[in-house]
PDB file of C-alpha atoms in Angstrom:
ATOM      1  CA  UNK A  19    -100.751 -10.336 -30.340  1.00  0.00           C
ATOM      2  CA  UNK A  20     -97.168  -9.257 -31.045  1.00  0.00           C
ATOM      3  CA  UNK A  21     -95.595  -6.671 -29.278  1.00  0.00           C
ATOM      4  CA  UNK A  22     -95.098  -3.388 -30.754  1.00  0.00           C
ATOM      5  CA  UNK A  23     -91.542  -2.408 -30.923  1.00  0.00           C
ATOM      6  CA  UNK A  24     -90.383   0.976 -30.235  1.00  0.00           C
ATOM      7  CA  UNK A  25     -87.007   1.851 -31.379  1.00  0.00           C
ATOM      8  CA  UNK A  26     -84.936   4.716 -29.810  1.00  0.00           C
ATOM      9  CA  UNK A  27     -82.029   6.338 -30.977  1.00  0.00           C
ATOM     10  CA  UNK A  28     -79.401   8.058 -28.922  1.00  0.00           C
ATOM     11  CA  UNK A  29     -76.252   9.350 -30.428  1.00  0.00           C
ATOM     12  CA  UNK A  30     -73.893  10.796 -27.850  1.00  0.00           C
ATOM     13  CA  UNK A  31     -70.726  12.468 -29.232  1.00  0.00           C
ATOM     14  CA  UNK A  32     -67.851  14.440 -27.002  1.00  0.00           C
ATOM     15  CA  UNK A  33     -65.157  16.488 -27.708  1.00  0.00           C
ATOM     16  CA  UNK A  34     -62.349  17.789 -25.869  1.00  0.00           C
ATOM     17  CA  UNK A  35     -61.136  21.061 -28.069  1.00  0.00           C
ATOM     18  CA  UNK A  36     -56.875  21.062 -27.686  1.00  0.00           C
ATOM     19  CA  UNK A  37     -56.984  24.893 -27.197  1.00  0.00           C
ATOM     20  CA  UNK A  38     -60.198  25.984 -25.143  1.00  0.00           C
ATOM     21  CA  UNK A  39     -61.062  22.631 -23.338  1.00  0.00           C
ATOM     22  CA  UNK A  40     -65.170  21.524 -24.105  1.00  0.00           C
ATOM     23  CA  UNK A  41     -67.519  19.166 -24.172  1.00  0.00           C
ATOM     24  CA  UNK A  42     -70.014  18.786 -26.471  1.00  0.00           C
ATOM     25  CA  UNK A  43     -73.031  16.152 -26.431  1.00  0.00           C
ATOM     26  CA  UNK A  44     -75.605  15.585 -29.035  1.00  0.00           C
ATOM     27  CA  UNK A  45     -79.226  14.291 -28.407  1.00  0.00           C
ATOM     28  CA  UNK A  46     -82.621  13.649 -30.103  1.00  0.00           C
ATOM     29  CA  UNK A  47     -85.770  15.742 -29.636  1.00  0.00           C
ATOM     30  CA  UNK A  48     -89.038  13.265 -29.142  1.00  0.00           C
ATOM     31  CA  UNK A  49     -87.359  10.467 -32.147  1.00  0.00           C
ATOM     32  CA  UNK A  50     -89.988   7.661 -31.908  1.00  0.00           C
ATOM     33  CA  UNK A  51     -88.779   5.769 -34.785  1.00  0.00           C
ATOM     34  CA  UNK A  52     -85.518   5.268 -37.149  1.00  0.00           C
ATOM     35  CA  UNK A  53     -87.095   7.319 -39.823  1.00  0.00           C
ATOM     36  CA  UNK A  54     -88.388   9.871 -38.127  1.00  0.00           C
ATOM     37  CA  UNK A  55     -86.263  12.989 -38.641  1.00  0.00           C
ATOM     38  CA  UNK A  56     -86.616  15.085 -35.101  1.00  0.00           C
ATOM     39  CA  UNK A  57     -84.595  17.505 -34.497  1.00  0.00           C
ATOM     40  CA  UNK A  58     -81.620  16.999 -32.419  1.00  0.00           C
ATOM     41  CA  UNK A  59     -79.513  19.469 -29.822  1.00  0.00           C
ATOM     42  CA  UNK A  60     -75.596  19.707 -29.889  1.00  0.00           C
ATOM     43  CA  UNK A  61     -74.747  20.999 -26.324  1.00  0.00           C
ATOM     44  CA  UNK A  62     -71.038  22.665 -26.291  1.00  0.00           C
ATOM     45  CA  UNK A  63     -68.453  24.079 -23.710  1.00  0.00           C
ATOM     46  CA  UNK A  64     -65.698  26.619 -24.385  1.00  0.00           C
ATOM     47  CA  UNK A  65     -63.417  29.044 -22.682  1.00  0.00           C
ATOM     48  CA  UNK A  66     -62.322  32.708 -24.301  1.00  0.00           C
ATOM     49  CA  UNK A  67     -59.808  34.881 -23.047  1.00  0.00           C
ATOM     50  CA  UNK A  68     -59.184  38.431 -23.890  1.00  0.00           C
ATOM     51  CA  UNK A  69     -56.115  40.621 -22.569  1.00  0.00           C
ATOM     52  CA  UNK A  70     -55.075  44.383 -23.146  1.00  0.00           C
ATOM     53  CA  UNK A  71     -52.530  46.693 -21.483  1.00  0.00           C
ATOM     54  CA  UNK A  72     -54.087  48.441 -18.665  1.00  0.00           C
ATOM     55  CA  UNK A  73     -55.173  51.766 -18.758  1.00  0.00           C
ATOM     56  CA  UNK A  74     -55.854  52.466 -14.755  1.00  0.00           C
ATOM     57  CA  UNK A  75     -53.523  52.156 -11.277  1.00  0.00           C
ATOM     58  CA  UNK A  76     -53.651  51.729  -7.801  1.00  0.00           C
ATOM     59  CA  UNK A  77     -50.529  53.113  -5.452  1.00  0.00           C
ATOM     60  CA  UNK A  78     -51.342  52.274  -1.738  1.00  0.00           C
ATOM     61  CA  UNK A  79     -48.576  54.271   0.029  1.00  0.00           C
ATOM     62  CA  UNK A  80     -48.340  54.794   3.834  1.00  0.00           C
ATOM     63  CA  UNK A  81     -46.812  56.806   6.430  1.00  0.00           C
ATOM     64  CA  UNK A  82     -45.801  55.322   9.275  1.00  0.00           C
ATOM     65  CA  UNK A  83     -44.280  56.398  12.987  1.00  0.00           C
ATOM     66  CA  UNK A  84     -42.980  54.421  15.762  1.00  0.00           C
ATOM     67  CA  UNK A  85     -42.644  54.950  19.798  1.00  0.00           C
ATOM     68  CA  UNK A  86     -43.689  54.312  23.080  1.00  0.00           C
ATOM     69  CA  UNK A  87     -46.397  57.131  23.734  1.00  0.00           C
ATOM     70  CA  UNK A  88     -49.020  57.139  21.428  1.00  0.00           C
ATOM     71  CA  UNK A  89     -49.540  60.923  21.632  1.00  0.00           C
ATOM     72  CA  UNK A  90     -46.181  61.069  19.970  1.00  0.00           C
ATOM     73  CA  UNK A  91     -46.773  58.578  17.513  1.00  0.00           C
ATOM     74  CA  UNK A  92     -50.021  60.314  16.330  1.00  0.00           C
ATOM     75  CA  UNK A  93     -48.042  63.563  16.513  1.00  0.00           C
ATOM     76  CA  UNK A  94     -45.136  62.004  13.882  1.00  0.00           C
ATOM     77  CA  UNK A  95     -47.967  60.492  11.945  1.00  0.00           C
ATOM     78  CA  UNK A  96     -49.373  63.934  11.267  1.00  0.00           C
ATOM     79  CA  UNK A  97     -46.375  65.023  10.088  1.00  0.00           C
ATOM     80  CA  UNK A  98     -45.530  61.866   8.101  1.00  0.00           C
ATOM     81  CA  UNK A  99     -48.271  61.783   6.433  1.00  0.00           C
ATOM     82  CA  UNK A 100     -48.455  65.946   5.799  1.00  0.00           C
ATOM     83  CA  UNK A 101     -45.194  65.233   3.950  1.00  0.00           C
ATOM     84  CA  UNK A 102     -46.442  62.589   1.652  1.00  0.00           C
ATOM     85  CA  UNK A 103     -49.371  64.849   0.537  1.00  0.00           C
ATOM     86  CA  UNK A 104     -46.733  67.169  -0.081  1.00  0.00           C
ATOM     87  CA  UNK A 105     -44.265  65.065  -1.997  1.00  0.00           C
ATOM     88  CA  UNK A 106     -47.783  63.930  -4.328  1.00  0.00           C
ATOM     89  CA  UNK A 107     -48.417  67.336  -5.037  1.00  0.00           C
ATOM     90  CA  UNK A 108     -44.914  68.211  -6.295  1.00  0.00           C
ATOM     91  CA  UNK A 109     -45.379  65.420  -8.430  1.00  0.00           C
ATOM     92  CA  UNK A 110     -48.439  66.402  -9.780  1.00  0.00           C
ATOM     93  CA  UNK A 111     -50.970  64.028  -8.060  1.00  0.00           C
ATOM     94  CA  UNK A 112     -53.844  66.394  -6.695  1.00  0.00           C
ATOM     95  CA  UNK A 113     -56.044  65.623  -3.711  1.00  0.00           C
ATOM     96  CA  UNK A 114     -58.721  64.212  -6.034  1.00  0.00           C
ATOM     97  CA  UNK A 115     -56.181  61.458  -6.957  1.00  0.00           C
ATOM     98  CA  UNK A 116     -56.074  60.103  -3.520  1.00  0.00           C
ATOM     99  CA  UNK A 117     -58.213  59.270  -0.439  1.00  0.00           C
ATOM    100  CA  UNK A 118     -57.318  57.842   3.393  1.00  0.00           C
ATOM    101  CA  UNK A 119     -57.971  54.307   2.803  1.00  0.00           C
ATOM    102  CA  UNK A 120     -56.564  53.196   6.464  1.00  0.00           C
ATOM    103  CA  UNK A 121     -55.619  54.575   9.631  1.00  0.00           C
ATOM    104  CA  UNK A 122     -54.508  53.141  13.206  1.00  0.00           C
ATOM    105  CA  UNK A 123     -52.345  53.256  15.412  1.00  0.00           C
ATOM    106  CA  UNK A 124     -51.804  49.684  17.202  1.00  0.00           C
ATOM    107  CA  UNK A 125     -50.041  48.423  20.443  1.00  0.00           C
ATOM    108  CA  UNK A 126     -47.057  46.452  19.541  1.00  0.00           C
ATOM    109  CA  UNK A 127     -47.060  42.396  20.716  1.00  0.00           C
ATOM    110  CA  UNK A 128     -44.024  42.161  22.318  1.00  0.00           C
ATOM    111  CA  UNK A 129     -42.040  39.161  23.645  1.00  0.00           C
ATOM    112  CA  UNK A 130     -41.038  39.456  27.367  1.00  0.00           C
ATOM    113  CA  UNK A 131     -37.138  39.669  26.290  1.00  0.00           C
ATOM    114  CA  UNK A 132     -37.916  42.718  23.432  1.00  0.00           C
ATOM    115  CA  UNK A 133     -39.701  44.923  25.804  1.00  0.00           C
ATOM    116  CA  UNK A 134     -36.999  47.245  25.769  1.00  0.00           C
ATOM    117  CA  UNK A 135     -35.926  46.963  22.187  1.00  0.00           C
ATOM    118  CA  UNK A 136     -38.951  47.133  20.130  1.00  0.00           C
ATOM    119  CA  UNK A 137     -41.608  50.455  20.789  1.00  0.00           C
ATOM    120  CA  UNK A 138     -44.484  50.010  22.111  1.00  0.00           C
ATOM    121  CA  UNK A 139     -46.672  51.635  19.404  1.00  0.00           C
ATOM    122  CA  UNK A 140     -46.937  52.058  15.448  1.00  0.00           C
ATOM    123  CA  UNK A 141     -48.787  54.230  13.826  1.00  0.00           C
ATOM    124  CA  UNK A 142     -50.209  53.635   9.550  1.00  0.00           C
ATOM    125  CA  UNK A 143     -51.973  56.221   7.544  1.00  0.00           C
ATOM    126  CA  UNK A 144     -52.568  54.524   4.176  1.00  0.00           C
ATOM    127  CA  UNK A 145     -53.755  56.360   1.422  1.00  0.00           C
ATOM    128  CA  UNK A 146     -54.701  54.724  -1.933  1.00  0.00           C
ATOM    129  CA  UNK A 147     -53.900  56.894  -5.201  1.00  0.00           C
ATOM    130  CA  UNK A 148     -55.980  56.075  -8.460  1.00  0.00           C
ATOM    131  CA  UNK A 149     -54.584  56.863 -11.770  1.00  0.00           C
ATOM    132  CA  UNK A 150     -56.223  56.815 -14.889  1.00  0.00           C
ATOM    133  CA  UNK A 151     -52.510  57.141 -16.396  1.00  0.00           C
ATOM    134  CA  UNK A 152     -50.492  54.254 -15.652  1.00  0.00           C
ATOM    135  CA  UNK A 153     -47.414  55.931 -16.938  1.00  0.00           C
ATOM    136  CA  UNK A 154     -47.621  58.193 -13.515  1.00  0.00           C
ATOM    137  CA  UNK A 155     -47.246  55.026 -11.323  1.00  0.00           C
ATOM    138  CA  UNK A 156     -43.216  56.069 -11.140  1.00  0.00           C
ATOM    139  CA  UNK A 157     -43.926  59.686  -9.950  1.00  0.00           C
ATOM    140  CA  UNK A 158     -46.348  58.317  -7.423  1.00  0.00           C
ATOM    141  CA  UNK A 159     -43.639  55.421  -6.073  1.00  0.00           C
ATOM    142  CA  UNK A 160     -40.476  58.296  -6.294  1.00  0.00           C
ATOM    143  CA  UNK A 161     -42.791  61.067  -4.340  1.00  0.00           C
ATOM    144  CA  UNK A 162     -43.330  58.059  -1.284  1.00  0.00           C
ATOM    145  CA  UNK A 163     -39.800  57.540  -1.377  1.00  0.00           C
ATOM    146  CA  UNK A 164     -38.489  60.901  -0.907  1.00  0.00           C
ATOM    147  CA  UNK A 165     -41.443  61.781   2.125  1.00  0.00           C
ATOM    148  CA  UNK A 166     -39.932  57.856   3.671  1.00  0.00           C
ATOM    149  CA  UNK A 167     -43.175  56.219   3.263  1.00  0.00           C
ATOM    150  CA  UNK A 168     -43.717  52.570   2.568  1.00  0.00           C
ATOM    151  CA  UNK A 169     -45.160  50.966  -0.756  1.00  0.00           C
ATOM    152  CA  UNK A 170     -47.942  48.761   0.384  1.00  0.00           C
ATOM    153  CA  UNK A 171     -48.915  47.777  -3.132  1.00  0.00           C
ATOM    154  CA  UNK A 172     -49.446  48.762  -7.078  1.00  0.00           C
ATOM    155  CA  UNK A 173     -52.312  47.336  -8.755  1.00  0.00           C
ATOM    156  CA  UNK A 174     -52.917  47.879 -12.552  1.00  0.00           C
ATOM    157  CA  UNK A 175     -56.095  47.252 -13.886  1.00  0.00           C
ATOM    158  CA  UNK A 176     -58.894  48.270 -16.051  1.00  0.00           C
ATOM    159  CA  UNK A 177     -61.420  51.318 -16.659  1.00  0.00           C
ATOM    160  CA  UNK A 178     -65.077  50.281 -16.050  1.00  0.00           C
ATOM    161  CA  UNK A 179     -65.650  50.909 -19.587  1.00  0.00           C
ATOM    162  CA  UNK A 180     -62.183  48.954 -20.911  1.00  0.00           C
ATOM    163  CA  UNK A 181     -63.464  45.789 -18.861  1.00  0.00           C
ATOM    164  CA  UNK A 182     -66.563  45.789 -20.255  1.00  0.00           C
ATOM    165  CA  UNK A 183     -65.284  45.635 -23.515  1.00  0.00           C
ATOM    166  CA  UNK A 184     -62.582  43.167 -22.761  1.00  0.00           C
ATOM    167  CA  UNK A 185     -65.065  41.065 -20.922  1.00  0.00           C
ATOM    168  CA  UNK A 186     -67.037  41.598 -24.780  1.00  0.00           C
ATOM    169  CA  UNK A 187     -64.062  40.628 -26.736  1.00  0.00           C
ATOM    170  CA  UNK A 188     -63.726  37.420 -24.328  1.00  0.00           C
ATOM    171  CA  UNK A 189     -67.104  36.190 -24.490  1.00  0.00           C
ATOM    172  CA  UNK A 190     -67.424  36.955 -28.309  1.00  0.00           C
ATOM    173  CA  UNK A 191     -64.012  34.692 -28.814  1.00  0.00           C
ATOM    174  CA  UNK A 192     -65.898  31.625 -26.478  1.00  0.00           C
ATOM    175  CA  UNK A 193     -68.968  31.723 -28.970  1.00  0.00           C
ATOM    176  CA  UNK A 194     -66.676  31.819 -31.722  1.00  0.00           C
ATOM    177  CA  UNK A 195     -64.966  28.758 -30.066  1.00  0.00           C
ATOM    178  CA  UNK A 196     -68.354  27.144 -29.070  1.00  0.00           C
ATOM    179  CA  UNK A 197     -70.000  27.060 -33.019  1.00  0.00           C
ATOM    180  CA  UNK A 198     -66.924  25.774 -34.693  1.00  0.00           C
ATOM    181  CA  UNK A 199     -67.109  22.696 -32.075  1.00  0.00           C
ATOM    182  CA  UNK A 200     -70.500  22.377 -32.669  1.00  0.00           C
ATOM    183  CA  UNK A 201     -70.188  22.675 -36.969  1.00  0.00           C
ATOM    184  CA  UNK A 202     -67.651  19.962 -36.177  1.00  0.00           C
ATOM    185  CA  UNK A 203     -69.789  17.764 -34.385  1.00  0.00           C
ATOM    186  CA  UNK A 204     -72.520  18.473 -36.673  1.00  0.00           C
ATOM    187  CA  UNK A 205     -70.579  17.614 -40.096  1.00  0.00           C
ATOM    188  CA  UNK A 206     -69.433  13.987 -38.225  1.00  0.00           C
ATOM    189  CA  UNK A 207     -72.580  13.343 -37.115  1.00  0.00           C
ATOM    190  CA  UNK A 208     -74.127  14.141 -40.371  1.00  0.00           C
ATOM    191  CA  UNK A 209     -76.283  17.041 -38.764  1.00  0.00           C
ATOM    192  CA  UNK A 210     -76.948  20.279 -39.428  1.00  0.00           C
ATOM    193  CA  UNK A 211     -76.734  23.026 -37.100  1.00  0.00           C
ATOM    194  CA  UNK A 212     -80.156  25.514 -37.651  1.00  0.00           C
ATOM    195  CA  UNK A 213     -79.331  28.606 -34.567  1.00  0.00           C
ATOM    196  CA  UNK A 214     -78.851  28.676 -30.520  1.00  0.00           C
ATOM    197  CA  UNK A 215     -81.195  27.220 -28.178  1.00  0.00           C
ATOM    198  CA  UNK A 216     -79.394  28.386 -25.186  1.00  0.00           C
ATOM    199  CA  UNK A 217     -76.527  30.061 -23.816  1.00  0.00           C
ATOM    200  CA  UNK A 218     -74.858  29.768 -20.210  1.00  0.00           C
ATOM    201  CA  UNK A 219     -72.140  32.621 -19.853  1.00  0.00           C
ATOM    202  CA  UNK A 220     -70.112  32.661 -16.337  1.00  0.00           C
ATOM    203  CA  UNK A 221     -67.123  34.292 -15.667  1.00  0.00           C
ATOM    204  CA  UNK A 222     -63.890  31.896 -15.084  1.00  0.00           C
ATOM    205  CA  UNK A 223     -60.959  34.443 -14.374  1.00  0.00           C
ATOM    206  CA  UNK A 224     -59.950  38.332 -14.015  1.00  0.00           C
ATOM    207  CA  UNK A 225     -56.433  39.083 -13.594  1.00  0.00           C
ATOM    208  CA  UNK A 226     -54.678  42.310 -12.892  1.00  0.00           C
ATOM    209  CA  UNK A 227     -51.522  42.631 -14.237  1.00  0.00           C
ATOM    210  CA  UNK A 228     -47.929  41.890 -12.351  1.00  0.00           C
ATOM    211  CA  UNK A 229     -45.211  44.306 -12.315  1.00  0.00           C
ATOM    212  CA  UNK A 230     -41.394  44.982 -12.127  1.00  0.00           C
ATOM    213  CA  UNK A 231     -40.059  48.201 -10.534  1.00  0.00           C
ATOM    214  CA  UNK A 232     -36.497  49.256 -10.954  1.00  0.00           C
ATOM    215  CA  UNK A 233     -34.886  52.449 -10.029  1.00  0.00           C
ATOM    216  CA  UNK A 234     -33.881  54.954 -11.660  1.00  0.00           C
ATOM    217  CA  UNK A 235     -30.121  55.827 -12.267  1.00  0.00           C
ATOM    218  CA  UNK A 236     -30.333  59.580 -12.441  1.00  0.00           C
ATOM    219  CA  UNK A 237     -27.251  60.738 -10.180  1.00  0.00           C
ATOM    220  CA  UNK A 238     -29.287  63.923  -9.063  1.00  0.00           C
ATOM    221  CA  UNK A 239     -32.808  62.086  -8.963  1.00  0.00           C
ATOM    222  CA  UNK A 240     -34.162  63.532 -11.854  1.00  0.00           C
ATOM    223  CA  UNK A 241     -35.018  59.643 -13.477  1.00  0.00           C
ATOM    224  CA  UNK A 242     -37.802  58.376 -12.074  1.00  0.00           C
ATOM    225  CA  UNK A 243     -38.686  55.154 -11.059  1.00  0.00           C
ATOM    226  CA  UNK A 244     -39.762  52.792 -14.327  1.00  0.00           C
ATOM    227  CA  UNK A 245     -42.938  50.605 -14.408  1.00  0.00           C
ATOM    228  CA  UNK A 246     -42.996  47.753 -16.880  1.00  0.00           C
ATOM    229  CA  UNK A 247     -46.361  46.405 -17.288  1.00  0.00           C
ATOM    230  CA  UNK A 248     -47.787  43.237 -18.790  1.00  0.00           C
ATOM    231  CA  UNK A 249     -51.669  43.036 -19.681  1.00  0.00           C
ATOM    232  CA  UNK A 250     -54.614  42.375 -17.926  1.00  0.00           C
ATOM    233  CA  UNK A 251     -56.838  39.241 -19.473  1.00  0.00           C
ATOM    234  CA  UNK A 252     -60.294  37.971 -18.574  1.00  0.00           C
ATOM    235  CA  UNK A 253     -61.759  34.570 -19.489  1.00  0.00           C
ATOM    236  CA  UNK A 254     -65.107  33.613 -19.973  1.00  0.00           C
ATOM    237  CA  UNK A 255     -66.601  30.257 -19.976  1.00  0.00           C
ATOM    238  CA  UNK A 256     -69.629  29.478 -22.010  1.00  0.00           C
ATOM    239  CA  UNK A 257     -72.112  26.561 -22.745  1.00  0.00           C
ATOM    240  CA  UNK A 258     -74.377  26.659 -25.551  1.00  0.00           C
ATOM    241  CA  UNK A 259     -77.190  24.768 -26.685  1.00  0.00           C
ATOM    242  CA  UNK A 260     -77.602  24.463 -30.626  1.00  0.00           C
ATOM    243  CA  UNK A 261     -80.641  23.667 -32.428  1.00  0.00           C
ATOM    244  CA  UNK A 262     -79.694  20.970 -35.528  1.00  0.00           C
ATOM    245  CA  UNK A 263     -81.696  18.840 -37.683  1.00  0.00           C
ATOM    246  CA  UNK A 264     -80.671  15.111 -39.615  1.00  0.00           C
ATOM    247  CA  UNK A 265     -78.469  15.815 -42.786  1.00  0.00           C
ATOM    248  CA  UNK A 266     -75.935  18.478 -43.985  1.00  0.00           C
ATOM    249  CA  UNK A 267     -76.401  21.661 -46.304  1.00  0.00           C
TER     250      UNK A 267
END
């Protein structure tokens, strides 16, 4: 008796987009025969970013003291840091703006030949000022300078609500991203795509923005310290399963 034959057909196409990389593969759905018109899957990768200026930042600023009795140190810490609070209020930062985010005071390592140079002890009182106006960061950065306190960092970033949507706007540009590759695929392949099967969303990269400070050249003091921001961007990676059937429309 002669042997049935069963005929399979696999068509496997991949793509590599030039601005958001992908890969895209097409397969059958139970095809038994040549002329049996299954429905197929078009599988696609993409990548959509999303930036925006930032609407919220971070000022870690800390006072510090320095000495060889720790009583002391704590002592000049006090007053360090009773200085800063009152250099942020003159700039109009309230208490609510601010919170103790770090406080020690640590025994100085000391090689045998710096005994005598270096004190023993150094005190940090950190405190970490959040403003929902970016365009304060200056006031914040002049009011630690003029109480002598250091500038751990500046971090701007985003609002809850603003990175939601910007994680929205990202996501929505990776589907866009994700159907034209698979219409493309489709249209070669002489398929038509008929809706999503599945989507995998993950979350590649969330940057805060970078910064440049320069001083201000006010001869009395009276320019503050400028802040030149760039924009925060998120991307989003997706992979999406598409639904198509034999032929075009």
């Amino acid at each position: 008796m002669q042997r049935e034959r069963l005929a399979v057909l696999i068509i496997t196409v991949s793509l590599v987009a030039m601005a958001l990389v992908g890969v895209a593969v097409v397969s059958p759905i139970g095809a038994n025969a040549p002329a049996d018109s299954a429905d197929r899957t078009i599988t696609v990768s993409a990548v959509g970013e999303a930036d925006t200026a930032p609407d919220r930042a971070i000022v870690r600023v800390a006072a510090t003291a320095r000495g060889d009795d720790p009583a002391v140190v704590r002592d000049e810490l006090a007053a360090d840091a009773d200085a800063l609070r009152e250099a942020l209020e003159a700039a109009g930062i309230s208490e609510e703006d601010y919170e103790t985010s770090n406080y020690r005071i640590d025994e100085q390592h000391r090689p045998p030949e710096r005994q005598h140079e270096a004190p023993a002890y150094r005190g940090v009182h950190t405190f970490e000022v959040t403003l929902e106006d970016p365009d304060r960061t200056g006031a914040v950065i002049d009011a630690a300078a003029d109480s002598n306190a250091e500038i751990n960092d500046i971090e701007f970033t985003l609002s809850e609500t603003r990175r939601d949507e910007l994680r929205t706007e990202a996501i929505e540009n990776a589907m866009s991203d994700a159907r034209m590759q698979a219409d493309t695929i489709a249209d070669s392949g002489e398929l038509h795509v008929t809706g999503v099967q599945r989507v995998d969303a993950t979350q590649r990269h969330f940057r805060p923005v970078t910064y440049e400070a320069s001083a201000g050249d006010g001869a009395d003091g009276a320019v503050e310290t400028a802040i030149n921001t760039g924009d925060v961007s998120v991307q989003y990676q997706v992979s999406v399963t598409y639904n198509a059937t034999a032929g075009t429309q």
